[in-house]
mmCIF file of C-alpha atoms and ligand atoms in Angstrom:
data_model
loop_
_atom_site.group_PDB
_atom_site.id
_atom_site.type_symbol
_atom_site.label_atom_id
_atom_site.label_comp_id
_atom_site.label_asym_id
_atom_site.label_seq_id
_atom_site.Cartn_x
_atom_site.Cartn_y
_atom_site.Cartn_z
ATOM 1 C CA MET A 9 14.962 -6.819 -0.856
ATOM 2 C CA ASN A 10 14.717 -6.919 2.922
ATOM 3 C CA LYS A 11 10.926 -6.752 2.636
ATOM 4 C CA TYR A 12 10.804 -10.389 1.464
ATOM 5 C CA SER A 13 11.261 -13.444 3.599
ATOM 6 C CA LEU A 14 12.825 -16.337 1.757
ATOM 7 C CA SER A 15 15.658 -16.518 -0.770
ATOM 8 C CA ILE A 16 15.838 -19.661 -2.851
ATOM 9 C CA ALA A 17 18.775 -18.588 -4.971
ATOM 10 C CA ILE A 18 20.607 -21.740 -6.006
ATOM 11 C CA ASP A 19 23.977 -22.536 -4.392
ATOM 12 C CA GLY A 20 26.938 -21.658 -6.567
ATOM 13 C CA THR A 21 25.207 -18.887 -8.506
ATOM 14 C CA THR A 22 27.874 -16.346 -7.733
ATOM 15 C CA GLY A 23 27.687 -14.286 -10.932
ATOM 16 C CA ASP A 24 30.958 -15.544 -12.450
ATOM 17 C CA GLY A 25 29.842 -14.806 -16.026
ATOM 18 C CA ILE A 26 28.697 -11.302 -15.192
ATOM 19 C CA LYS A 27 31.877 -10.578 -13.233
ATOM 20 C CA ALA A 28 34.066 -11.816 -16.117
ATOM 21 C CA CYS A 29 32.301 -9.404 -18.473
ATOM 22 C CA LEU A 30 32.651 -6.504 -16.029
ATOM 23 C CA TRP A 31 36.389 -7.219 -15.706
ATOM 24 C CA ALA A 32 36.576 -6.939 -19.513
ATOM 25 C CA GLY A 33 35.056 -3.449 -19.363
ATOM 26 C CA ALA A 34 31.384 -4.321 -19.896
ATOM 27 C CA GLN A 35 28.542 -2.496 -18.164
ATOM 28 C CA MET A 36 25.732 -3.673 -15.934
ATOM 29 C CA ASP A 37 22.107 -2.757 -16.644
ATOM 30 C CA GLU A 38 21.234 0.516 -14.950
ATOM 31 C CA MET A 39 17.756 -0.754 -14.054
ATOM 32 C CA HIS A 40 18.003 -3.797 -11.812
ATOM 33 C CA THR A 41 15.445 -6.596 -11.795
ATOM 34 C CA ALA A 42 14.602 -9.263 -9.250
ATOM 35 C CA MET A 43 12.354 -12.288 -9.715
ATOM 36 C CA VAL A 44 10.099 -12.425 -6.681
ATOM 37 C CA PHE A 45 7.176 -14.736 -5.990
ATOM 38 C CA ASP A 46 4.211 -14.203 -3.652
ATOM 39 C CA ARG A 47 4.474 -17.706 -2.230
ATOM 40 C CA VAL A 48 5.796 -17.585 1.304
ATOM 41 C CA ALA A 49 3.706 -18.321 4.398
ATOM 42 C CA VAL A 50 4.615 -16.569 7.631
ATOM 43 C CA LYS A 51 3.044 -17.330 11.003
ATOM 44 C CA PRO A 52 0.025 -15.382 12.336
ATOM 45 C CA ASP A 53 2.252 -13.480 14.782
ATOM 46 C CA GLU A 54 4.943 -12.708 12.178
ATOM 47 C CA PHE A 55 5.460 -10.129 9.441
ATOM 48 C CA GLY A 56 7.066 -10.624 6.044
ATOM 49 C CA GLY A 57 10.690 -9.504 5.803
ATOM 50 C CA SER A 58 14.246 -10.739 5.934
ATOM 51 C CA GLU A 59 14.053 -11.389 9.680
ATOM 52 C CA THR A 60 11.344 -14.030 8.993
ATOM 53 C CA VAL A 61 12.234 -17.068 6.888
ATOM 54 C CA GLY A 62 8.699 -18.456 6.444
ATOM 55 C CA SER A 63 7.772 -21.551 4.493
ATOM 56 C CA LEU A 64 6.854 -22.233 0.868
ATOM 57 C CA PHE A 65 3.145 -21.610 0.145
ATOM 58 C CA TRP A 66 2.763 -22.553 -3.520
ATOM 59 C CA MET A 67 -0.901 -21.603 -3.736
ATOM 60 C CA GLY A 68 -0.055 -17.965 -2.953
ATOM 61 C CA SER A 69 0.141 -16.895 -6.604
ATOM 62 C CA ASN A 70 -3.554 -17.643 -7.089
ATOM 63 C CA PRO A 71 -6.035 -14.743 -7.013
ATOM 64 C CA TRP A 72 -7.555 -15.515 -3.612
ATOM 65 C CA LEU A 73 -9.061 -12.699 -1.660
ATOM 66 C CA LYS A 74 -5.932 -10.910 -0.398
ATOM 67 C CA VAL A 75 -6.264 -8.413 2.416
ATOM 68 C CA ASN A 76 -3.871 -6.294 4.418
ATOM 69 C CA LEU A 77 -3.466 -6.615 8.178
ATOM 70 C CA ASN A 78 -6.492 -4.310 8.583
ATOM 71 C CA GLY A 79 -8.624 -6.942 6.825
ATOM 72 C CA GLU A 80 -9.085 -4.712 3.746
ATOM 73 C CA ARG A 81 -8.485 -5.465 0.077
ATOM 74 C CA PHE A 82 -5.772 -3.388 -1.593
ATOM 75 C CA ILE A 83 -5.206 -4.819 -5.095
ATOM 76 C CA ASN A 84 -6.659 -6.729 -8.030
ATOM 77 C CA GLU A 85 -5.308 -10.118 -6.892
ATOM 78 C CA SER A 86 -5.174 -11.313 -10.488
ATOM 79 C CA ALA A 87 -2.093 -9.161 -11.151
ATOM 80 C CA PRO A 88 1.328 -10.716 -11.884
ATOM 81 C CA TYR A 89 3.105 -12.210 -8.884
ATOM 82 C CA ASP A 90 5.467 -9.354 -8.144
ATOM 83 C CA TYR A 91 2.801 -6.649 -8.602
ATOM 84 C CA VAL A 92 0.995 -8.082 -5.582
ATOM 85 C CA LEU A 93 4.214 -7.900 -3.557
ATOM 86 C CA ASN A 94 4.976 -4.384 -4.779
ATOM 87 C CA ALA A 95 1.485 -3.284 -3.713
ATOM 88 C CA ALA A 96 2.006 -4.979 -0.354
ATOM 89 C CA LEU A 97 5.029 -2.725 0.252
ATOM 90 C CA THR A 98 2.557 0.145 0.718
ATOM 91 C CA GLN A 99 0.494 -1.793 3.282
ATOM 92 C CA PRO A 100 0.974 -2.219 7.048
ATOM 93 C CA HIS A 101 4.062 -4.348 7.737
ATOM 94 C CA HIS A 102 4.076 -5.211 3.996
ATOM 95 C CA THR A 103 2.300 -8.440 4.880
ATOM 96 C CA ILE A 104 -0.573 -9.953 2.879
ATOM 97 C CA VAL A 105 -3.307 -12.283 4.171
ATOM 98 C CA ASP A 106 -4.768 -14.824 1.709
ATOM 99 C CA ILE A 107 -8.293 -16.067 2.480
ATOM 100 C CA TRP A 108 -10.078 -19.076 0.907
ATOM 101 C CA ASP A 109 -12.720 -21.666 1.716
ATOM 102 C CA ALA A 110 -13.264 -25.429 1.514
ATOM 103 C CA ASP A 111 -14.036 -25.212 -2.247
ATOM 104 C CA TYR A 112 -10.550 -24.008 -3.095
ATOM 105 C CA ALA A 113 -9.605 -26.877 -5.392
ATOM 106 C CA SER A 114 -12.435 -26.112 -7.824
ATOM 107 C CA TYR A 115 -11.613 -22.394 -7.705
ATOM 108 C CA MET A 116 -8.022 -23.165 -8.664
ATOM 109 C CA GLU A 117 -9.313 -24.901 -11.795
ATOM 110 C CA GLN A 118 -11.653 -21.989 -12.555
ATOM 111 C CA PHE A 119 -8.821 -19.428 -12.095
ATOM 112 C CA ASP A 120 -7.025 -20.924 -15.141
ATOM 113 C CA ILE A 121 -3.683 -19.610 -13.875
ATOM 114 C CA HIS A 122 -0.670 -19.335 -16.225
ATOM 115 C CA GLY A 123 2.828 -20.536 -15.628
ATOM 116 C CA CYS A 124 4.358 -22.329 -12.692
ATOM 117 C CA ALA A 125 1.572 -21.446 -10.222
ATOM 118 C CA ARG A 126 -0.885 -23.600 -12.191
ATOM 119 C CA VAL A 127 -1.859 -26.976 -10.686
ATOM 120 C CA TYR A 128 -4.296 -28.317 -13.298
ATOM 121 C CA PRO A 129 -2.802 -29.620 -16.592
ATOM 122 C CA PHE A 130 -2.444 -27.071 -19.359
ATOM 123 C CA GLU A 131 -4.906 -27.140 -22.284
ATOM 124 C CA ASN A 132 -2.268 -28.726 -24.530
ATOM 125 C CA GLY A 133 -1.771 -31.530 -21.983
ATOM 126 C CA ALA A 134 1.585 -30.233 -20.712
ATOM 127 C CA PRO A 135 2.136 -31.128 -17.054
ATOM 128 C CA THR A 136 2.392 -28.469 -14.377
ATOM 129 C CA ASN A 137 5.343 -27.864 -12.032
ATOM 130 C CA MET A 138 3.171 -28.921 -9.080
ATOM 131 C CA THR A 139 0.028 -31.044 -9.014
ATOM 132 C CA LEU A 140 -3.073 -30.244 -7.009
ATOM 133 C CA GLU A 141 -2.237 -33.172 -4.699
ATOM 134 C CA THR A 142 1.241 -31.793 -4.026
ATOM 135 C CA VAL A 143 -0.150 -28.351 -3.264
ATOM 136 C CA MET A 144 -2.784 -29.820 -0.947
ATOM 137 C CA GLY A 145 0.000 -31.715 0.826
ATOM 138 C CA ILE A 146 1.986 -28.476 1.258
ATOM 139 C CA ASN A 147 -1.133 -26.848 2.730
ATOM 140 C CA GLU A 148 -1.655 -29.714 5.177
ATOM 141 C CA GLY A 149 1.922 -29.305 6.386
ATOM 142 C CA LEU A 150 1.488 -25.535 6.770
ATOM 143 C CA LEU A 151 -1.701 -26.100 8.752
ATOM 144 C CA ALA A 152 0.004 -28.598 11.059
ATOM 145 C CA GLU A 153 2.941 -26.212 11.590
ATOM 146 C CA GLY A 154 0.649 -23.307 12.519
ATOM 147 C CA TYR A 155 1.139 -21.192 9.378
ATOM 148 C CA ILE A 156 -2.331 -21.718 7.875
ATOM 149 C CA VAL A 157 -5.278 -20.926 10.151
ATOM 150 C CA GLN A 158 -8.484 -22.960 9.814
ATOM 151 C CA ALA A 159 -11.815 -21.833 11.332
ATOM 152 C CA ASP A 160 -15.539 -22.435 11.074
ATOM 153 C CA THR A 161 -16.465 -18.743 11.095
ATOM 154 C CA ILE A 162 -14.907 -15.612 9.626
ATOM 155 C CA GLU A 163 -14.695 -14.071 13.117
ATOM 156 C CA GLU A 164 -12.649 -17.008 14.403
ATOM 157 C CA LEU A 165 -10.499 -16.890 11.279
ATOM 158 C CA ALA A 166 -9.783 -13.180 11.774
ATOM 159 C CA GLN A 167 -8.927 -13.820 15.409
ATOM 160 C CA GLY A 168 -6.523 -16.615 14.487
ATOM 161 C CA LEU A 169 -4.822 -14.417 11.891
ATOM 162 C CA GLY A 170 -4.614 -11.400 14.173
ATOM 163 C CA ILE A 171 -6.702 -9.069 11.983
ATOM 164 C CA PRO A 172 -9.842 -7.045 12.878
ATOM 165 C CA ALA A 173 -12.880 -9.367 12.664
ATOM 166 C CA GLU A 174 -15.401 -6.668 11.743
ATOM 167 C CA ASN A 175 -13.283 -5.488 8.814
ATOM 168 C CA LEU A 176 -12.672 -8.999 7.528
ATOM 169 C CA LYS A 177 -16.386 -9.847 7.794
ATOM 170 C CA LYS A 178 -17.230 -6.760 5.754
ATOM 171 C CA THR A 179 -14.567 -7.556 3.152
ATOM 172 C CA VAL A 180 -15.726 -11.173 2.838
ATOM 173 C CA GLU A 181 -19.368 -10.073 2.455
ATOM 174 C CA ARG A 182 -18.307 -7.723 -0.332
ATOM 175 C CA GLN A 183 -16.226 -10.471 -1.948
ATOM 176 C CA ASN A 184 -19.252 -12.802 -1.942
ATOM 177 C CA GLU A 185 -21.451 -10.048 -3.391
ATOM 178 C CA ASN A 186 -18.931 -9.463 -6.190
ATOM 179 C CA PHE A 187 -18.773 -13.202 -6.829
ATOM 180 C CA ASP A 188 -22.587 -13.412 -7.060
ATOM 181 C CA ASN A 189 -22.678 -10.453 -9.453
ATOM 182 C CA GLN A 190 -19.650 -11.821 -11.326
ATOM 183 C CA VAL A 191 -18.126 -8.373 -11.363
ATOM 184 C CA ASP A 192 -15.495 -6.649 -9.207
ATOM 185 C CA PRO A 193 -16.270 -2.916 -9.255
ATOM 186 C CA ASP A 194 -13.650 -2.297 -6.544
ATOM 187 C CA PHE A 195 -10.460 -3.528 -8.242
ATOM 188 C CA GLY A 196 -11.577 -4.890 -11.645
ATOM 189 C CA LYS A 197 -10.685 -8.553 -11.137
ATOM 190 C CA GLU A 198 -11.904 -10.726 -14.035
ATOM 191 C CA ASP A 199 -15.072 -12.769 -13.376
ATOM 192 C CA PHE A 200 -13.298 -16.145 -13.693
ATOM 193 C CA ARG A 201 -10.788 -15.076 -11.051
ATOM 194 C CA LEU A 202 -13.490 -14.320 -8.454
ATOM 195 C CA SER A 203 -14.141 -16.774 -5.622
ATOM 196 C CA ALA A 204 -16.733 -16.872 -2.853
ATOM 197 C CA ILE A 205 -15.879 -17.520 0.792
ATOM 198 C CA ARG A 206 -18.960 -19.354 2.004
ATOM 199 C CA THR A 207 -18.178 -23.022 2.516
ATOM 200 C CA PRO A 208 -16.540 -23.779 5.868
ATOM 201 C CA PRO A 209 -13.977 -24.500 7.012
ATOM 202 C CA PHE A 210 -12.423 -21.180 6.102
ATOM 203 C CA TYR A 211 -8.676 -20.763 5.743
ATOM 204 C CA GLY A 212 -6.221 -17.928 5.870
ATOM 205 C CA VAL A 213 -2.496 -17.359 5.960
ATOM 206 C CA ARG A 214 -0.187 -14.390 6.302
ATOM 207 C CA THR A 215 2.136 -14.266 3.315
ATOM 208 C CA SER A 216 5.258 -12.595 2.036
ATOM 209 C CA GLY A 217 7.578 -13.041 -0.951
ATOM 210 C CA TYR A 218 10.592 -15.096 -1.938
ATOM 211 C CA MET A 219 13.350 -14.182 -4.266
ATOM 212 C CA LEU A 220 14.569 -16.666 -6.869
ATOM 213 C CA CYS A 221 17.174 -14.654 -8.738
ATOM 214 C CA THR A 222 18.094 -11.371 -10.340
ATOM 215 C CA LEU A 223 17.304 -10.841 -14.015
ATOM 216 C CA ASP A 224 19.400 -7.837 -14.897
ATOM 217 C CA GLY A 225 22.746 -8.412 -16.575
ATOM 218 C CA ILE A 226 25.393 -7.171 -18.957
ATOM 219 C CA THR A 227 24.297 -4.367 -21.275
ATOM 220 C CA ILE A 228 24.354 -5.624 -24.877
ATOM 221 C CA ASN A 229 23.718 -4.150 -28.313
ATOM 222 C CA GLU A 230 21.372 -5.516 -30.985
ATOM 223 C CA ASP A 231 24.071 -8.023 -32.033
ATOM 224 C CA PHE A 232 24.300 -9.371 -28.451
ATOM 225 C CA GLN A 233 27.763 -7.847 -27.940
ATOM 226 C CA ALA A 234 28.664 -6.456 -24.538
ATOM 227 C CA VAL A 235 29.278 -2.708 -24.703
ATOM 228 C CA ASN A 236 31.647 -0.494 -22.749
ATOM 229 C CA ALA A 237 30.817 2.702 -20.852
ATOM 230 C CA ASP A 238 30.733 4.617 -24.165
ATOM 231 C CA GLY A 239 28.264 2.153 -25.660
ATOM 232 C CA GLU A 240 30.903 0.693 -28.006
ATOM 233 C CA ALA A 241 30.944 -3.057 -28.661
ATOM 234 C CA ILE A 242 33.719 -4.989 -26.917
ATOM 235 C CA ASP A 243 35.297 -7.041 -29.658
ATOM 236 C CA GLY A 244 34.646 -10.771 -29.352
ATOM 237 C CA LEU A 245 32.462 -10.548 -26.251
ATOM 238 C CA TYR A 246 28.917 -11.826 -26.817
ATOM 239 C CA VAL A 247 26.458 -12.419 -23.985
ATOM 240 C CA ALA A 248 23.279 -14.529 -23.956
ATOM 241 C CA GLY A 249 21.104 -16.168 -21.319
ATOM 242 C CA VAL A 250 20.603 -14.850 -17.840
ATOM 243 C CA ASP A 251 24.013 -13.144 -17.795
ATOM 244 C CA SER A 252 22.787 -10.809 -20.535
ATOM 245 C CA GLY A 253 20.856 -7.656 -19.784
ATOM 246 C CA SER A 254 19.053 -5.041 -21.899
ATOM 247 C CA TYR A 255 15.909 -7.123 -21.639
ATOM 248 C CA TYR A 256 14.063 -6.953 -18.300
ATOM 249 C CA ALA A 257 13.491 -3.777 -16.341
ATOM 250 C CA GLY A 258 12.313 -3.823 -12.769
ATOM 251 C CA THR A 259 9.859 -6.692 -13.067
ATOM 252 C CA TYR A 260 9.649 -10.308 -14.253
ATOM 253 C CA PRO A 261 6.716 -10.547 -16.690
ATOM 254 C CA ASN A 262 5.462 -13.895 -15.447
ATOM 255 C CA MET A 263 2.313 -13.727 -17.595
ATOM 256 C CA SER A 264 4.603 -14.456 -20.541
ATOM 257 C CA THR A 265 5.570 -17.888 -19.313
ATOM 258 C CA GLY A 266 8.853 -19.268 -20.592
ATOM 259 C CA ASN A 267 10.304 -16.035 -21.868
ATOM 260 C CA CYS A 268 13.385 -16.260 -19.616
ATOM 261 C CA CYS A 269 14.301 -19.709 -20.888
ATOM 262 C CA GLY A 270 13.024 -18.855 -24.370
ATOM 263 C CA ARG A 271 15.186 -15.802 -24.870
ATOM 264 C CA SER A 272 18.206 -17.683 -23.496
ATOM 265 C CA VAL A 273 18.068 -20.454 -26.075
ATOM 266 C CA THR A 274 16.832 -18.256 -28.938
ATOM 267 C CA PHE A 275 19.422 -15.499 -28.584
ATOM 268 C CA ALA A 276 22.240 -17.977 -27.959
ATOM 269 C CA ARG A 277 21.308 -19.785 -31.186
ATOM 270 C CA MET A 278 21.283 -16.471 -33.075
ATOM 271 C CA ILE A 279 24.779 -15.685 -31.762
ATOM 272 C CA GLY A 280 25.992 -19.144 -32.773
ATOM 273 C CA LYS A 281 24.593 -18.774 -36.285
ATOM 274 C CA ALA A 282 26.085 -15.293 -36.699
ATOM 275 C CA LEU A 283 29.524 -16.436 -35.517
ATOM 276 C CA ALA A 284 29.419 -19.517 -37.752
ATOM 277 C CA GLN A 285 29.096 -17.219 -40.764
ATOM 278 C CA LYS A 286 32.189 -15.177 -39.866
HETATM 279 C C1 FAD B 324 13.924 -22.838 -10.190
HETATM 280 C C2 FAD B 324 13.938 -22.174 -11.541
HETATM 281 C C3 FAD B 324 12.739 -22.077 -12.237
HETATM 282 C C4 FAD B 324 12.723 -21.483 -13.493
HETATM 283 N N1 FAD B 324 11.532 -21.418 -14.168
HETATM 284 C C5 FAD B 324 11.488 -20.862 -15.386
HETATM 285 C C6 FAD B 324 10.271 -20.799 -16.119
HETATM 286 O O1 FAD B 324 9.223 -21.256 -15.657
HETATM 287 N N2 FAD B 324 10.284 -20.212 -17.343
HETATM 288 C C7 FAD B 324 11.428 -19.687 -17.878
HETATM 289 O O2 FAD B 324 11.387 -19.178 -18.990
HETATM 290 N N3 FAD B 324 12.596 -19.740 -17.207
HETATM 291 C C8 FAD B 324 12.651 -20.304 -15.986
HETATM 292 N N4 FAD B 324 13.838 -20.340 -15.306
HETATM 293 C C9 FAD B 324 15.006 -19.691 -15.893
HETATM 294 C C10 FAD B 324 15.775 -20.561 -16.887
HETATM 295 O O3 FAD B 324 16.102 -21.748 -16.247
HETATM 296 C C11 FAD B 324 16.971 -19.769 -17.339
HETATM 297 O O4 FAD B 324 16.504 -18.690 -18.095
HETATM 298 C C12 FAD B 324 17.957 -20.535 -18.209
HETATM 299 O O5 FAD B 324 18.341 -21.742 -17.637
HETATM 300 C C13 FAD B 324 19.169 -19.648 -18.398
HETATM 301 O O6 FAD B 324 20.114 -20.315 -19.184
HETATM 302 P P1 FAD B 324 21.618 -19.883 -19.166
HETATM 303 O O7 FAD B 324 22.296 -20.744 -20.175
HETATM 304 O O8 FAD B 324 21.738 -18.400 -19.279
HETATM 305 O O9 FAD B 324 22.144 -20.205 -17.695
HETATM 306 P P2 FAD B 324 22.283 -21.588 -16.934
HETATM 307 O O10 FAD B 324 21.249 -22.572 -17.390
HETATM 308 O O11 FAD B 324 22.367 -21.238 -15.487
HETATM 309 O O12 FAD B 324 23.705 -22.124 -17.452
HETATM 310 C C14 FAD B 324 24.922 -21.563 -16.983
HETATM 311 C C15 FAD B 324 25.979 -22.653 -17.051
HETATM 312 O O13 FAD B 324 27.238 -22.077 -16.746
HETATM 313 C C16 FAD B 324 27.939 -22.925 -15.854
HETATM 314 N N5 FAD B 324 28.920 -22.106 -15.120
HETATM 315 C C17 FAD B 324 28.698 -21.228 -14.117
HETATM 316 N N6 FAD B 324 29.842 -20.670 -13.702
HETATM 317 C C18 FAD B 324 30.826 -21.191 -14.471
HETATM 318 C C19 FAD B 324 32.226 -21.006 -14.527
HETATM 319 N N7 FAD B 324 32.891 -20.127 -13.736
HETATM 320 N N8 FAD B 324 32.917 -21.698 -15.444
HETATM 321 C C20 FAD B 324 32.309 -22.572 -16.285
HETATM 322 N N9 FAD B 324 30.967 -22.787 -16.283
HETATM 323 C C21 FAD B 324 30.236 -22.113 -15.369
HETATM 324 C C22 FAD B 324 26.871 -23.512 -14.969
HETATM 325 O O14 FAD B 324 27.324 -24.697 -14.375
HETATM 326 C C23 FAD B 324 25.746 -23.757 -15.991
HETATM 327 O O15 FAD B 324 25.872 -25.005 -16.624
HETATM 328 C C24 FAD B 324 13.899 -20.945 -14.035
HETATM 329 C C25 FAD B 324 15.100 -21.029 -13.321
HETATM 330 C C26 FAD B 324 15.114 -21.621 -12.090
HETATM 331 C C27 FAD B 324 16.439 -21.700 -11.361
#
């Protein structure tokens, strides 16, 4: 986890429930899972990683042009949040640079993002975690604090971000060509997730990840009972919610919004109903 900058684990989450189960002979998932988000800004002279705290950059989980520190694309930016961070681990200093232009608000509507990264109301009218105004306010703060770089030309932007100007110019030209053709032959990004970088001022920020929590837990059977090292149910010990395991493996599938909360309440209700019948 030392490749990510920020941890926003909530105070007091010390794993009491998981520990209690382990003391009773239960087992922990063999495959561990962390929930990480590509939403941390670091300064233009910094790299992502535990030695850099960074600052919250909510817009990061949008499919902006994302380049490595060589100014080159390396992923379909439309991938789930943690895929982008996993891909960044293979890039120089595991640090991503997001690039956008003055039309970014309309692109965010066009991107039709799922889940908590969305800033325009959902189709069913449900509100979003953050509004566009809030996100713009965060960006203004990051600009004032020297995280976000603003420039009138791509060369100046590259200079401010500490990446090779010629490479970034080439990448931006290709991005604009893909936008005009509404197809991304390089990484297969969907047409509605493409954006041009033509309207100044141009913006960029170096980014990293933050960790919210772990998602692995106590190994359970199909009746939600904790099992021991031999896979046998531990009598009377049922586990639901985020203390339970046997569900996620390695990644948090953020495209399926609400499944963490959803499985918690659904499986807990199923346990309650089953126990009520005993
Ligand atoms: C910032 C944030 C954003 C999230 N966003 C989403 C999302 O967009 N979609 C989604 O599906 N899920 C989301 N989740 C996850 C979702 O909130 C959890 O899946 C859900 O709350 C888990 O429920 P739970 O009952 O297992 O645990 P919790 O809701 O954490 O309940 C555990 C309870 O146990 C109590 N407790 C702890 N220790 C002890 C102790 N020793 N003795 C007695 N009581 C104790 C705690 O006080 C708490 O009341 C998010 C979580 C966070 C923190």
